[in-house]
Coordinates of C-alpha atoms and ligand atoms in Angstrom, one line a residue:
M19 CA 0.0 0.0 0.0
A20 CA 2.8 2.4 0.8
D21 CA 3.5 2.7 -2.9
Y22 CA 0.0 4.1 -3.7
D23 CA -2.0 7.0 -2.5
Y24 CA -5.2 4.8 -2.4
D25 CA -6.2 1.2 -2.4
V26 CA -9.1 2.1 -4.7
L27 CA -9.7 5.1 -6.9
V28 CA -13.1 5.3 -8.6
I29 CA -13.5 7.6 -11.6
G30 CA -17.0 8.9 -11.8
A31 CA -19.5 9.4 -9.0
G32 CA -22.7 8.1 -10.7
P33 CA -24.7 5.2 -9.2
G34 CA -22.0 2.9 -10.3
G35 CA -19.0 4.9 -9.0
Y36 CA -20.4 6.2 -5.7
V37 CA -21.7 2.8 -4.7
A38 CA -18.3 1.2 -5.6
A39 CA -16.5 3.8 -3.5
I40 CA -18.7 3.4 -0.5
R41 CA -18.5 -0.4 -0.7
S42 CA -14.7 -0.3 -1.1
S43 CA -14.4 1.9 2.0
Q44 CA -16.8 -0.5 3.9
H45 CA -14.3 -3.2 3.1
G46 CA -11.6 -1.2 4.9
L47 CA -9.9 0.0 1.7
K48 CA -8.6 3.5 1.5
T49 CA -10.8 5.0 -1.2
A50 CA -11.2 8.1 -3.3
C51 CA -13.7 9.0 -6.0
V52 CA -13.0 11.5 -8.8
E53 CA -15.9 13.5 -10.1
S54 CA -15.8 16.4 -12.6
R55 CA -19.4 17.6 -11.9
E56 CA -20.1 20.1 -9.1
T57 CA -22.3 17.5 -7.4
L58 CA -22.2 13.8 -6.8
G59 CA -24.6 11.2 -8.1
G60 CA -23.8 11.3 -11.9
T61 CA -26.3 11.4 -14.7
C62 CA -28.9 9.5 -12.6
L63 CA -29.2 11.9 -9.7
N64 CA -28.4 15.2 -11.6
V65 CA -30.0 14.9 -15.0
G66 CA -31.5 11.5 -15.3
C67 CA -33.6 9.2 -13.2
I68 CA -34.3 11.6 -10.4
P69 CA -35.3 14.8 -12.2
S70 CA -37.2 12.9 -14.8
K71 CA -39.2 11.0 -12.2
A72 CA -39.8 14.3 -10.3
L73 CA -41.4 15.8 -13.5
L74 CA -43.3 12.6 -14.3
H75 CA -44.8 12.6 -10.8
A76 CA -45.6 16.3 -10.9
S77 CA -47.0 16.3 -14.4
E78 CA -49.2 13.3 -13.5
L79 CA -50.6 15.2 -10.6
Y80 CA -51.2 18.2 -12.8
E81 CA -53.0 16.2 -15.4
E82 CA -55.2 14.6 -12.8
A83 CA -56.1 17.9 -11.3
H84 CA -56.5 19.8 -14.6
S85 CA -58.2 17.3 -16.9
G86 CA -61.3 16.7 -14.8
A87 CA -60.4 13.0 -14.5
L88 CA -61.0 13.2 -10.8
A89 CA -64.6 14.3 -11.2
K90 CA -65.9 10.8 -11.4
F91 CA -64.5 10.2 -8.0
G92 CA -66.5 13.1 -6.7
I93 CA -63.6 15.5 -6.7
D94 CA -64.4 18.7 -8.7
I95 CA -61.4 20.8 -9.3
K96 CA -61.9 24.1 -11.0
G97 CA -59.2 26.5 -12.1
A98 CA -56.2 24.1 -11.7
S99 CA -53.4 25.9 -13.4
L100 CA -49.7 25.1 -14.1
N101 CA -46.9 26.9 -12.3
L102 CA -44.0 25.4 -14.2
D103 CA -41.4 27.4 -12.3
A104 CA -42.6 25.8 -9.0
M105 CA -42.6 22.4 -10.6
H106 CA -39.0 22.9 -11.7
A107 CA -38.1 24.2 -8.3
E108 CA -39.5 21.1 -6.5
K109 CA -37.6 18.9 -8.9
A110 CA -34.4 20.8 -8.2
K111 CA -35.0 20.4 -4.5
A112 CA -35.3 16.6 -4.8
V113 CA -32.0 16.6 -6.9
K114 CA -30.2 18.8 -4.3
E115 CA -31.4 16.6 -1.4
L116 CA -30.3 13.4 -3.1
T117 CA -26.9 14.6 -4.4
G118 CA -26.2 16.2 -1.0
G119 CA -27.1 12.8 0.5
I120 CA -24.3 11.1 -1.4
E121 CA -21.9 13.8 -0.2
F122 CA -23.0 12.9 3.4
L123 CA -22.5 9.2 2.7
F124 CA -19.0 9.9 1.4
K125 CA -18.1 11.7 4.6
K126 CA -19.7 9.0 6.7
N127 CA -17.8 6.3 4.9
K128 CA -14.5 8.2 4.7
V129 CA -14.4 8.3 0.9
D130 CA -12.3 11.2 -0.4
W131 CA -14.0 13.2 -3.2
L132 CA -11.4 14.4 -5.6
K133 CA -13.0 17.2 -7.6
G134 CA -11.9 17.4 -11.3
Q135 CA -11.5 15.6 -14.5
A136 CA -9.5 12.4 -14.4
A137 CA -7.1 11.2 -17.1
F138 CA -4.8 8.2 -17.0
T139 CA -1.1 8.9 -17.0
G140 CA -0.3 5.2 -16.5
P141 CA -2.1 2.0 -15.5
Y142 CA -2.2 2.9 -11.8
S143 CA -1.9 6.7 -12.0
V144 CA -4.3 9.4 -13.0
D145 CA -4.1 13.2 -13.3
V146 CA -6.9 15.0 -11.5
G147 CA -6.7 18.7 -12.4
G148 CA -2.9 18.8 -12.5
K149 CA -2.5 16.6 -9.4
A150 CA -1.1 13.1 -9.8
V151 CA -2.9 10.4 -7.9
T152 CA -2.0 6.7 -7.7
A153 CA -4.0 3.7 -6.7
K154 CA -3.5 0.0 -6.6
N155 CA -7.0 -0.5 -8.1
I156 CA -8.9 1.8 -10.4
I157 CA -12.6 1.5 -11.2
I158 CA -13.7 3.3 -14.3
A159 CA -17.4 4.4 -13.8
T160 CA -17.5 7.4 -16.2
G161 CA -21.0 6.6 -17.5
S162 CA -22.5 7.8 -20.8
S163 CA -23.7 10.9 -22.6
V164 CA -26.3 11.6 -25.3
A165 CA -25.6 10.1 -28.7
P166 CA -25.5 12.7 -31.5
L167 CA -27.4 12.6 -34.8
K168 CA -25.9 13.9 -38.0
G169 CA -27.9 16.9 -39.2
V170 CA -29.3 17.7 -35.7
D171 CA -27.4 20.3 -33.7
V172 CA -28.4 20.4 -30.0
D173 CA -28.5 24.1 -29.3
G174 CA -30.0 23.7 -25.8
K175 CA -32.9 26.1 -26.7
V176 CA -35.1 24.8 -29.5
V177 CA -33.3 21.5 -30.0
V178 CA -32.5 19.9 -26.7
D179 CA -31.2 16.6 -25.3
S180 CA -32.7 15.0 -22.2
T181 CA -31.0 17.5 -19.9
G182 CA -32.6 20.4 -21.8
A183 CA -35.9 18.6 -21.9
L184 CA -35.9 18.4 -18.1
A185 CA -35.6 22.2 -17.9
L186 CA -37.7 23.7 -20.7
P187 CA -38.8 27.1 -19.4
A188 CA -42.2 26.9 -21.0
V189 CA -44.5 24.2 -22.3
P190 CA -43.9 23.8 -26.0
K191 CA -46.8 23.9 -28.4
H192 CA -45.4 21.1 -30.5
L193 CA -42.6 18.9 -29.3
V194 CA -41.0 16.6 -31.8
V195 CA -39.1 13.7 -30.1
I196 CA -36.5 11.9 -32.2
G197 CA -36.4 8.4 -30.9
G198 CA -39.2 6.3 -29.5
G199 CA -37.2 4.8 -26.7
V200 CA -37.3 5.2 -22.9
I201 CA -36.3 8.9 -22.7
G202 CA -38.5 10.0 -25.6
L203 CA -41.6 8.4 -24.1
E204 CA -40.9 9.4 -20.5
L205 CA -40.1 13.0 -21.2
G206 CA -42.6 13.1 -24.1
S207 CA -45.2 12.1 -21.4
V208 CA -44.2 14.9 -19.2
W209 CA -44.7 17.6 -21.8
L210 CA -47.8 15.9 -23.2
R211 CA -49.4 16.0 -19.8
L212 CA -48.5 19.6 -19.4
G213 CA -50.3 20.5 -22.6
A214 CA -47.8 20.1 -25.5
Q215 CA -48.7 18.3 -28.7
V216 CA -46.0 15.5 -28.9
T217 CA -44.9 13.7 -32.1
V218 CA -42.4 10.9 -31.7
V219 CA -40.3 9.9 -34.7
E220 CA -39.0 6.4 -34.4
F221 CA -36.7 4.8 -36.9
L222 CA -37.9 1.2 -36.3
D223 CA -41.4 -0.1 -37.1
Q224 CA -42.3 -0.1 -33.4
I225 CA -41.4 2.0 -30.3
L226 CA -39.5 0.6 -27.3
P227 CA -37.0 -1.7 -29.0
G228 CA -35.8 -4.6 -26.9
M229 CA -39.1 -5.1 -25.1
D230 CA -41.6 -7.9 -25.6
D231 CA -43.5 -7.4 -28.8
E232 CA -47.0 -7.7 -27.2
V233 CA -46.0 -5.0 -24.6
R234 CA -44.7 -2.7 -27.4
K235 CA -48.0 -3.0 -29.3
E236 CA -50.1 -2.4 -26.2
A237 CA -47.9 0.5 -25.2
A238 CA -48.3 2.1 -28.6
K239 CA -52.1 1.7 -28.4
I240 CA -52.2 3.4 -25.0
Y241 CA -49.8 6.2 -25.8
T242 CA -51.7 7.0 -29.0
R243 CA -55.0 7.1 -27.0
Q244 CA -53.3 9.6 -24.6
G245 CA -52.5 11.9 -27.5
F246 CA -49.0 10.9 -28.6
V247 CA -48.5 11.0 -32.4
L248 CA -46.2 8.0 -33.1
K249 CA -44.5 8.1 -36.5
C250 CA -42.7 4.7 -36.7
A251 CA -40.5 3.4 -39.5
T252 CA -39.6 7.1 -40.0
K253 CA -36.2 8.7 -39.9
V254 CA -35.2 12.3 -39.3
T255 CA -32.9 13.6 -42.0
G256 CA -32.3 17.1 -40.5
V257 CA -33.5 19.8 -38.3
A258 CA -33.4 23.5 -39.4
V259 CA -33.9 26.1 -36.7
K260 CA -35.0 29.6 -37.5
G261 CA -35.6 31.9 -34.5
K262 CA -37.8 29.9 -32.1
T263 CA -39.1 27.4 -34.6
A264 CA -37.6 24.2 -36.0
T265 CA -38.4 22.4 -39.2
V266 CA -37.8 18.7 -38.8
S267 CA -37.3 16.8 -42.1
V268 CA -38.4 13.2 -42.0
E269 CA -38.7 10.4 -44.5
P270 CA -39.7 6.7 -44.4
A271 CA -36.9 4.7 -42.8
A272 CA -36.7 2.6 -46.0
G273 CA -36.4 5.8 -48.1
G274 CA -39.0 7.8 -49.9
A275 CA -40.6 11.3 -50.0
T276 CA -39.5 13.9 -47.4
E277 CA -42.1 15.5 -45.2
T278 CA -41.5 18.3 -42.7
L279 CA -42.8 18.9 -39.2
A280 CA -42.9 22.3 -37.7
A281 CA -42.0 22.4 -34.0
D282 CA -41.1 24.8 -31.3
A283 CA -39.1 22.2 -29.4
V284 CA -37.2 19.1 -30.6
L285 CA -35.8 16.4 -28.2
L286 CA -33.0 14.3 -29.5
A287 CA -33.2 10.9 -27.7
I288 CA -31.7 8.2 -29.9
G289 CA -29.6 6.5 -27.3
R290 CA -26.5 7.2 -25.2
R291 CA -22.8 6.4 -25.8
P292 CA -20.1 5.5 -23.3
N293 CA -17.9 8.3 -21.8
T294 CA -14.2 7.5 -22.6
D295 CA -13.1 10.7 -24.3
G296 CA -10.4 12.5 -22.4
L297 CA -9.7 9.5 -20.1
A298 CA -6.5 8.7 -22.0
L299 CA -7.3 5.0 -21.8
D300 CA -4.3 4.3 -24.0
K301 CA -2.0 5.4 -21.2
A302 CA -3.5 2.7 -19.1
G303 CA -3.1 0.2 -21.9
L304 CA -6.8 0.0 -22.6
T305 CA -8.7 0.2 -25.9
P306 CA -12.5 0.6 -26.0
N307 CA -14.5 -1.9 -28.2
A308 CA -16.1 -0.9 -31.5
R309 CA -19.1 0.5 -29.6
G310 CA -16.8 2.6 -27.4
Q311 CA -17.4 0.5 -24.4
I312 CA -14.8 -0.9 -22.0
E313 CA -15.0 -4.7 -22.0
V314 CA -14.7 -6.5 -18.7
G315 CA -14.6 -10.1 -17.4
H316 CA -16.9 -11.7 -14.9
D317 CA -15.1 -9.9 -12.1
F318 CA -15.5 -6.5 -13.8
Q319 CA -11.7 -6.4 -14.4
T320 CA -10.5 -5.0 -17.8
S321 CA -7.7 -6.5 -19.8
V322 CA -5.3 -4.6 -17.4
P323 CA -5.1 -6.3 -14.0
G324 CA -6.2 -3.9 -11.2
I325 CA -8.3 -1.7 -13.6
Y326 CA -12.1 -2.4 -13.4
A327 CA -15.0 -0.9 -15.3
I328 CA -18.7 -0.8 -14.4
G329 CA -22.0 0.8 -15.4
D330 CA -22.9 2.6 -18.6
V331 CA -19.3 2.7 -19.8
T332 CA -19.4 -1.2 -20.1
P333 CA -21.6 -3.4 -22.3
G334 CA -25.2 -4.2 -21.1
P335 CA -28.3 -2.1 -20.4
M336 CA -27.7 1.5 -19.4
L337 CA -29.5 1.4 -16.1
A338 CA -28.7 2.9 -12.7
H339 CA -29.4 -0.3 -10.7
K340 CA -27.2 -2.4 -13.1
A341 CA -24.4 0.2 -12.5
E342 CA -24.9 0.1 -8.7
D343 CA -24.9 -3.7 -8.5
E344 CA -21.7 -3.8 -10.6
G345 CA -20.1 -1.2 -8.4
M346 CA -20.7 -3.3 -5.3
A347 CA -19.5 -6.5 -7.0
A348 CA -16.3 -4.8 -8.3
A349 CA -15.5 -3.6 -4.8
D350 CA -16.2 -7.0 -3.4
F351 CA -13.8 -8.6 -5.9
I352 CA -11.1 -6.1 -5.1
A353 CA -11.6 -6.9 -1.4
G354 CA -11.0 -10.6 -2.2
E355 CA -14.6 -11.6 -2.0
V356 CA -16.9 -12.8 -4.7
G357 CA -19.1 -10.1 -6.2
I358 CA -22.4 -11.2 -7.7
V359 CA -24.4 -9.6 -10.5
N360 CA -26.8 -11.9 -12.4
H361 CA -27.0 -10.1 -15.8
D362 CA -29.9 -12.4 -16.9
V363 CA -32.1 -10.9 -14.2
I364 CA -31.9 -7.1 -14.5
P365 CA -35.3 -5.5 -14.4
G366 CA -36.1 -2.5 -16.7
V367 CA -38.9 0.0 -16.1
V368 CA -40.4 2.7 -18.3
Y369 CA -42.0 5.2 -15.9
T370 CA -44.9 6.4 -18.2
H371 CA -48.5 5.9 -17.3
P372 CA -49.1 3.0 -17.3
E373 CA -45.6 1.9 -16.3
I374 CA -43.9 -0.8 -18.3
A375 CA -41.6 -3.3 -16.6
S376 CA -39.8 -6.4 -17.6
V377 CA -37.2 -8.9 -16.5
G378 CA -35.6 -11.8 -18.3
L379 CA -36.4 -13.0 -21.8
T380 CA -39.0 -11.6 -24.2
E381 CA -41.3 -14.2 -25.8
A382 CA -39.3 -14.1 -29.0
Q383 CA -36.0 -14.6 -27.2
A384 CA -37.4 -17.4 -25.1
K385 CA -38.8 -19.2 -28.2
E386 CA -35.4 -19.0 -29.8
R387 CA -34.1 -21.2 -27.0
G388 CA -36.9 -23.8 -26.8
E389 CA -40.5 -24.4 -26.1
V390 CA -42.4 -22.1 -23.8
K391 CA -45.7 -21.8 -22.0
I392 CA -47.2 -18.4 -21.5
G393 CA -49.6 -17.0 -19.0
K394 CA -51.3 -13.6 -19.3
F395 CA -53.7 -11.8 -17.1
P396 CA -55.2 -8.4 -17.9
F397 CA -55.6 -5.7 -15.2
L398 CA -59.2 -5.4 -16.6
A399 CA -59.9 -8.5 -14.5
N400 CA -57.9 -7.5 -11.4
S401 CA -60.2 -6.3 -8.7
R402 CA -58.0 -3.5 -7.4
A403 CA -57.3 -2.1 -10.8
K404 CA -61.0 -2.2 -11.6
T405 CA -61.8 -0.4 -8.3
N406 CA -59.2 2.3 -9.0
R407 CA -60.7 2.6 -12.6
D408 CA -57.2 2.1 -13.9
T409 CA -57.3 -1.1 -15.9
D410 CA -54.9 -0.7 -18.7
G411 CA -52.3 -3.4 -19.4
F412 CA -51.5 -7.0 -18.3
V413 CA -49.0 -9.3 -16.7
K414 CA -47.3 -11.8 -19.0
I415 CA -45.2 -14.7 -17.6
I416 CA -43.1 -16.8 -19.9
A417 CA -42.0 -20.2 -18.6
D418 CA -40.0 -23.1 -19.9
A419 CA -42.5 -25.6 -21.3
K420 CA -40.6 -28.6 -19.8
T421 CA -39.3 -27.3 -16.5
D422 CA -41.9 -24.6 -15.8
R423 CA -39.0 -22.3 -14.8
V424 CA -39.8 -18.6 -15.2
L425 CA -37.8 -17.2 -18.1
G426 CA -39.3 -13.7 -18.4
V427 CA -42.0 -11.5 -16.9
H428 CA -43.5 -8.4 -18.7
I429 CA -45.9 -6.1 -17.1
I430 CA -47.7 -3.1 -18.5
G431 CA -49.8 -1.5 -15.7
S432 CA -49.9 1.5 -13.4
L433 CA -47.8 -0.3 -10.7
A434 CA -45.6 -2.4 -13.0
G435 CA -42.3 -0.8 -11.7
T436 CA -43.0 -1.9 -8.2
M437 CA -44.5 -5.3 -9.1
I438 CA -41.5 -6.4 -11.2
A439 CA -39.3 -6.8 -8.1
Q440 CA -41.3 -9.9 -7.2
A441 CA -40.7 -11.4 -10.6
A442 CA -37.0 -10.6 -10.4
Q443 CA -36.7 -12.2 -7.0
A444 CA -38.6 -15.2 -8.1
M445 CA -36.3 -15.6 -11.1
E446 CA -33.3 -15.1 -8.9
F447 CA -34.5 -18.0 -6.7
G448 CA -35.0 -20.1 -9.8
A449 CA -38.8 -20.1 -9.4
C450 CA -41.3 -22.0 -11.5
S451 CA -44.6 -20.4 -12.5
E452 CA -46.2 -22.8 -10.1
D453 CA -44.2 -21.3 -7.2
I454 CA -45.7 -17.9 -8.0
A455 CA -49.1 -19.4 -8.4
Y456 CA -49.0 -21.1 -5.0
T457 CA -47.7 -18.0 -3.2
C458 CA -50.5 -16.2 -1.3
H459 CA -50.9 -12.7 -2.6
A460 CA -52.7 -10.1 -0.6
H461 CA -56.2 -9.0 -1.8
P462 CA -57.1 -6.6 -3.2
T463 CA -53.8 -5.7 -4.9
H464 CA -52.5 -5.3 -8.4
S465 CA -50.0 -8.1 -7.5
E466 CA -52.8 -10.7 -7.7
A467 CA -52.5 -10.2 -11.4
M468 CA -49.0 -11.8 -11.2
K469 CA -50.4 -14.8 -9.3
E470 CA -53.2 -15.1 -11.9
A471 CA -50.8 -14.8 -14.8
A472 CA -48.8 -17.6 -13.2
M473 CA -51.9 -19.7 -12.9
A474 CA -52.7 -18.9 -16.5
V475 CA -49.4 -20.6 -17.5
T476 CA -51.2 -23.9 -16.8
G477 CA -54.5 -22.6 -18.2
K478 CA -56.2 -22.3 -14.8
P479 CA -56.6 -18.6 -13.8
I480 CA -59.6 -18.0 -11.6
H481 CA -60.8 -14.5 -12.4
I482 CA -61.0 -14.7 -16.2
Ligands
FAD530 P1 -23.2 8.1 -14.7 O1 -24.4 8.2 -13.8 O2 -23.3 8.7 -16.1 O3 -22.0 8.8 -13.9 C1 -20.8 9.0 -14.4 C2 -20.1 10.2 -13.8 O4 -18.7 10.2 -14.1 C3 -20.7 11.5 -14.2 O5 -21.1 12.3 -13.1 C4 -19.5 12.2 -14.9 O6 -19.5 13.6 -14.7 C5 -18.3 11.5 -14.3 N1 -17.1 11.5 -15.2 C6 -17.1 11.1 -16.5 N2 -15.8 11.1 -16.9 C7 -15.1 11.6 -15.9 C8 -13.7 11.9 -15.8 N3 -12.8 11.6 -16.7 N4 -13.3 12.4 -14.6 C9 -14.1 12.6 -13.5 N5 -15.5 12.3 -13.6 C10 -15.9 11.8 -14.8 N6 -31.8 4.5 -15.3 C11 -32.6 3.8 -14.5 O7 -32.2 2.7 -14.0 N7 -33.8 4.3 -14.1 C12 -34.3 5.5 -14.6 O8 -35.4 5.9 -14.3 C13 -33.4 6.2 -15.5 N8 -33.8 7.4 -16.0 C14 -33.0 8.1 -16.8 C15 -33.5 9.3 -17.3 C16 -32.7 10.1 -18.1 C17 -33.2 11.4 -18.7 C18 -31.3 9.6 -18.4 C19 -30.4 10.4 -19.3 C20 -30.9 8.4 -17.9 C21 -31.7 7.7 -17.1 N9 -31.3 6.4 -16.6 C22 -32.1 5.7 -15.8 C23 -30.0 5.9 -16.9 C24 -29.0 6.1 -15.7 O9 -29.0 7.5 -15.4 C25 -27.7 5.6 -16.0 O10 -27.8 4.2 -16.4 C26 -26.8 5.7 -14.8 O11 -26.6 7.0 -14.4 C27 -25.4 5.1 -15.1 O12 -24.6 5.2 -14.0 P2 -23.0 5.3 -14.1 O13 -22.5 5.3 -12.7 O14 -22.5 4.2 -15.0 O15 -22.7 6.6 -14.9
NAI531 P1 -33.2 4.1 -26.3 O1 -32.1 3.2 -26.8 O2 -34.1 3.7 -25.3 O3 -34.1 4.6 -27.5 C1 -33.6 5.3 -28.6 C2 -34.6 5.1 -29.7 O4 -34.2 5.9 -30.8 C3 -34.7 3.7 -30.3 O5 -36.0 3.3 -30.3 C4 -34.1 3.8 -31.6 O6 -34.6 2.8 -32.5 C5 -34.4 5.2 -32.0 N1 -33.5 5.8 -33.0 C6 -32.2 5.6 -33.2 N2 -31.8 6.4 -34.2 C7 -32.8 7.0 -34.7 C8 -33.0 8.0 -35.7 N3 -32.0 8.4 -36.5 N4 -34.3 8.5 -35.9 C9 -35.3 8.1 -35.2 N5 -35.2 7.2 -34.2 C10 -34.0 6.7 -33.9 O7 -32.4 5.5 -25.9 P2 -32.8 6.7 -25.1 O8 -34.3 6.8 -25.0 O9 -32.1 7.8 -25.6 O10 -32.3 6.3 -23.6 C11 -30.9 6.1 -23.4 C12 -30.7 5.2 -22.3 O11 -31.0 5.8 -21.1 C13 -31.5 3.9 -22.5 O12 -30.6 2.9 -22.8 C14 -32.0 3.6 -21.1 O13 -31.5 2.4 -20.6 C15 -31.6 4.8 -20.2 N6 -32.8 5.3 -19.6 C16 -33.5 4.5 -18.7 C17 -34.7 5.0 -18.2 C18 -35.4 4.1 -17.3 O14 -34.8 3.1 -16.8 N7 -36.6 4.4 -17.0 C19 -35.2 6.3 -18.5 C20 -34.4 7.0 -19.4 C21 -33.3 6.5 -19.9

């Protein structure tokens, strides 16, 4: 140890990095975390998960109050109006509390926060704002940033990325979203609820790539009913901005006649790319793969012993909880323990209304591997959803036809994000659909739809 400043140096204080740093310190390792932002928490806490969920929650409340949807419950609200500045202020407060919370946790766990941009000067040494720091182990957790699109300049005013879309100073009249993925639909939902017309331009023939096909179809139906205009199989060829207006040129993905869309806001959300620029990876002896990611082994170690990588900068889904679990596991390996992340069981949630949540294989993926049995149960037949007058969606369980082992669970429904934890845990324990079917679920809850879907795998649901 005497030869190094730290046992562990983490680069990046997002959910991957800050968790790795805290866990390393809990293992008794002398730890520092470098972060170039003014606040800790990375993309997730500053400009990702947290502010987006704050606006999703607030916009849902606004829509409920404003649209008259509560009248049928005997709640008449007249004159509900939007104070967007207050909404942004409440969002900022949540972000400040949570990023401040990480600072507190760093102090509590004796993690040194080194402020500045890190760049490798050798395998075990980095430069942080002109200061050399050495460490026996280095964890790269530099995350990701918005992927650019040729012909579309993000000016931060009319054409924005997700960060800009979280801070629009006024509700646009017409927001064109480029990309029908998670960001486009979540942030599109925010502005749709607040009164914007929202058009989503998606290159593929369906929104939400990677999700189960039935869920994608159902989601598109519901979003369209909510007022989204979904232009699938369509590509954006350019955006021209004049004053406060943008003209978005689109054409069929397969080629064809160009059409233009006039908008006063454009959100570019076609994916994210790993952050490795400026890290001088070559000085550490590392080369990113063709997708710009840093490849790692089962222990999150790169090709250079003692250098680890986790989170968005590595292959796999770009999700905060994946980054966190990898951060813990990498720290455990460094401490000589076995870190565990089961990459087959990482849930994903889209926080629109209804929510969409999934874990494991889609039907198509499962069928590629063998015969399957499928159980589906609609919320229309779930007593709690019916009582709440909120019956969109279903639970779908895919099980191996021979062993009955659960291979994937897909939920579209208002509480899908919370319900998916049960499915993930069941899969982690190697559950069969029968195990879920014979588990007593409280009544009346949305979770009973999970039990019924499990019973439907063998063709014996009760309430449908
Ligand atoms: P990041 O959170 O990106 O953190 C990396 C940090 O490293 C950054 O703070 C960066 O400043 C710092 N850094 C980079 N390079 C250097 C350097 N050279 N020196 C010093 N510091 C450096 N995921 C979910 O699971 N749920 C959600 O609801 C969700 N919502 C999202 C909403 C939006 C709008 C966006 C954009 C993303 C969302 N995500 C969500 C994705 C989630 O934010 C990321 O998967 C997660 O933040 C990745 O964590 P990370 O630690 O790998 O990297
Ligand atoms: P995404 O990968 O989810 O969706 C991008 C969409 O853009 C895809 O549907 C893709 O087909 C489409 N696309 C690509 N090029 C296009 C083009 N030229 N024209 C039109 N469409 C095009 O990426 P997104 O939404 O930017 O999100 C980035 C990442 O952030 C995701 O990987 C996700 O994991 C993470 N995230 C997670 C959230 C969550 O967990 N709730 C919320 C927000 C982001």
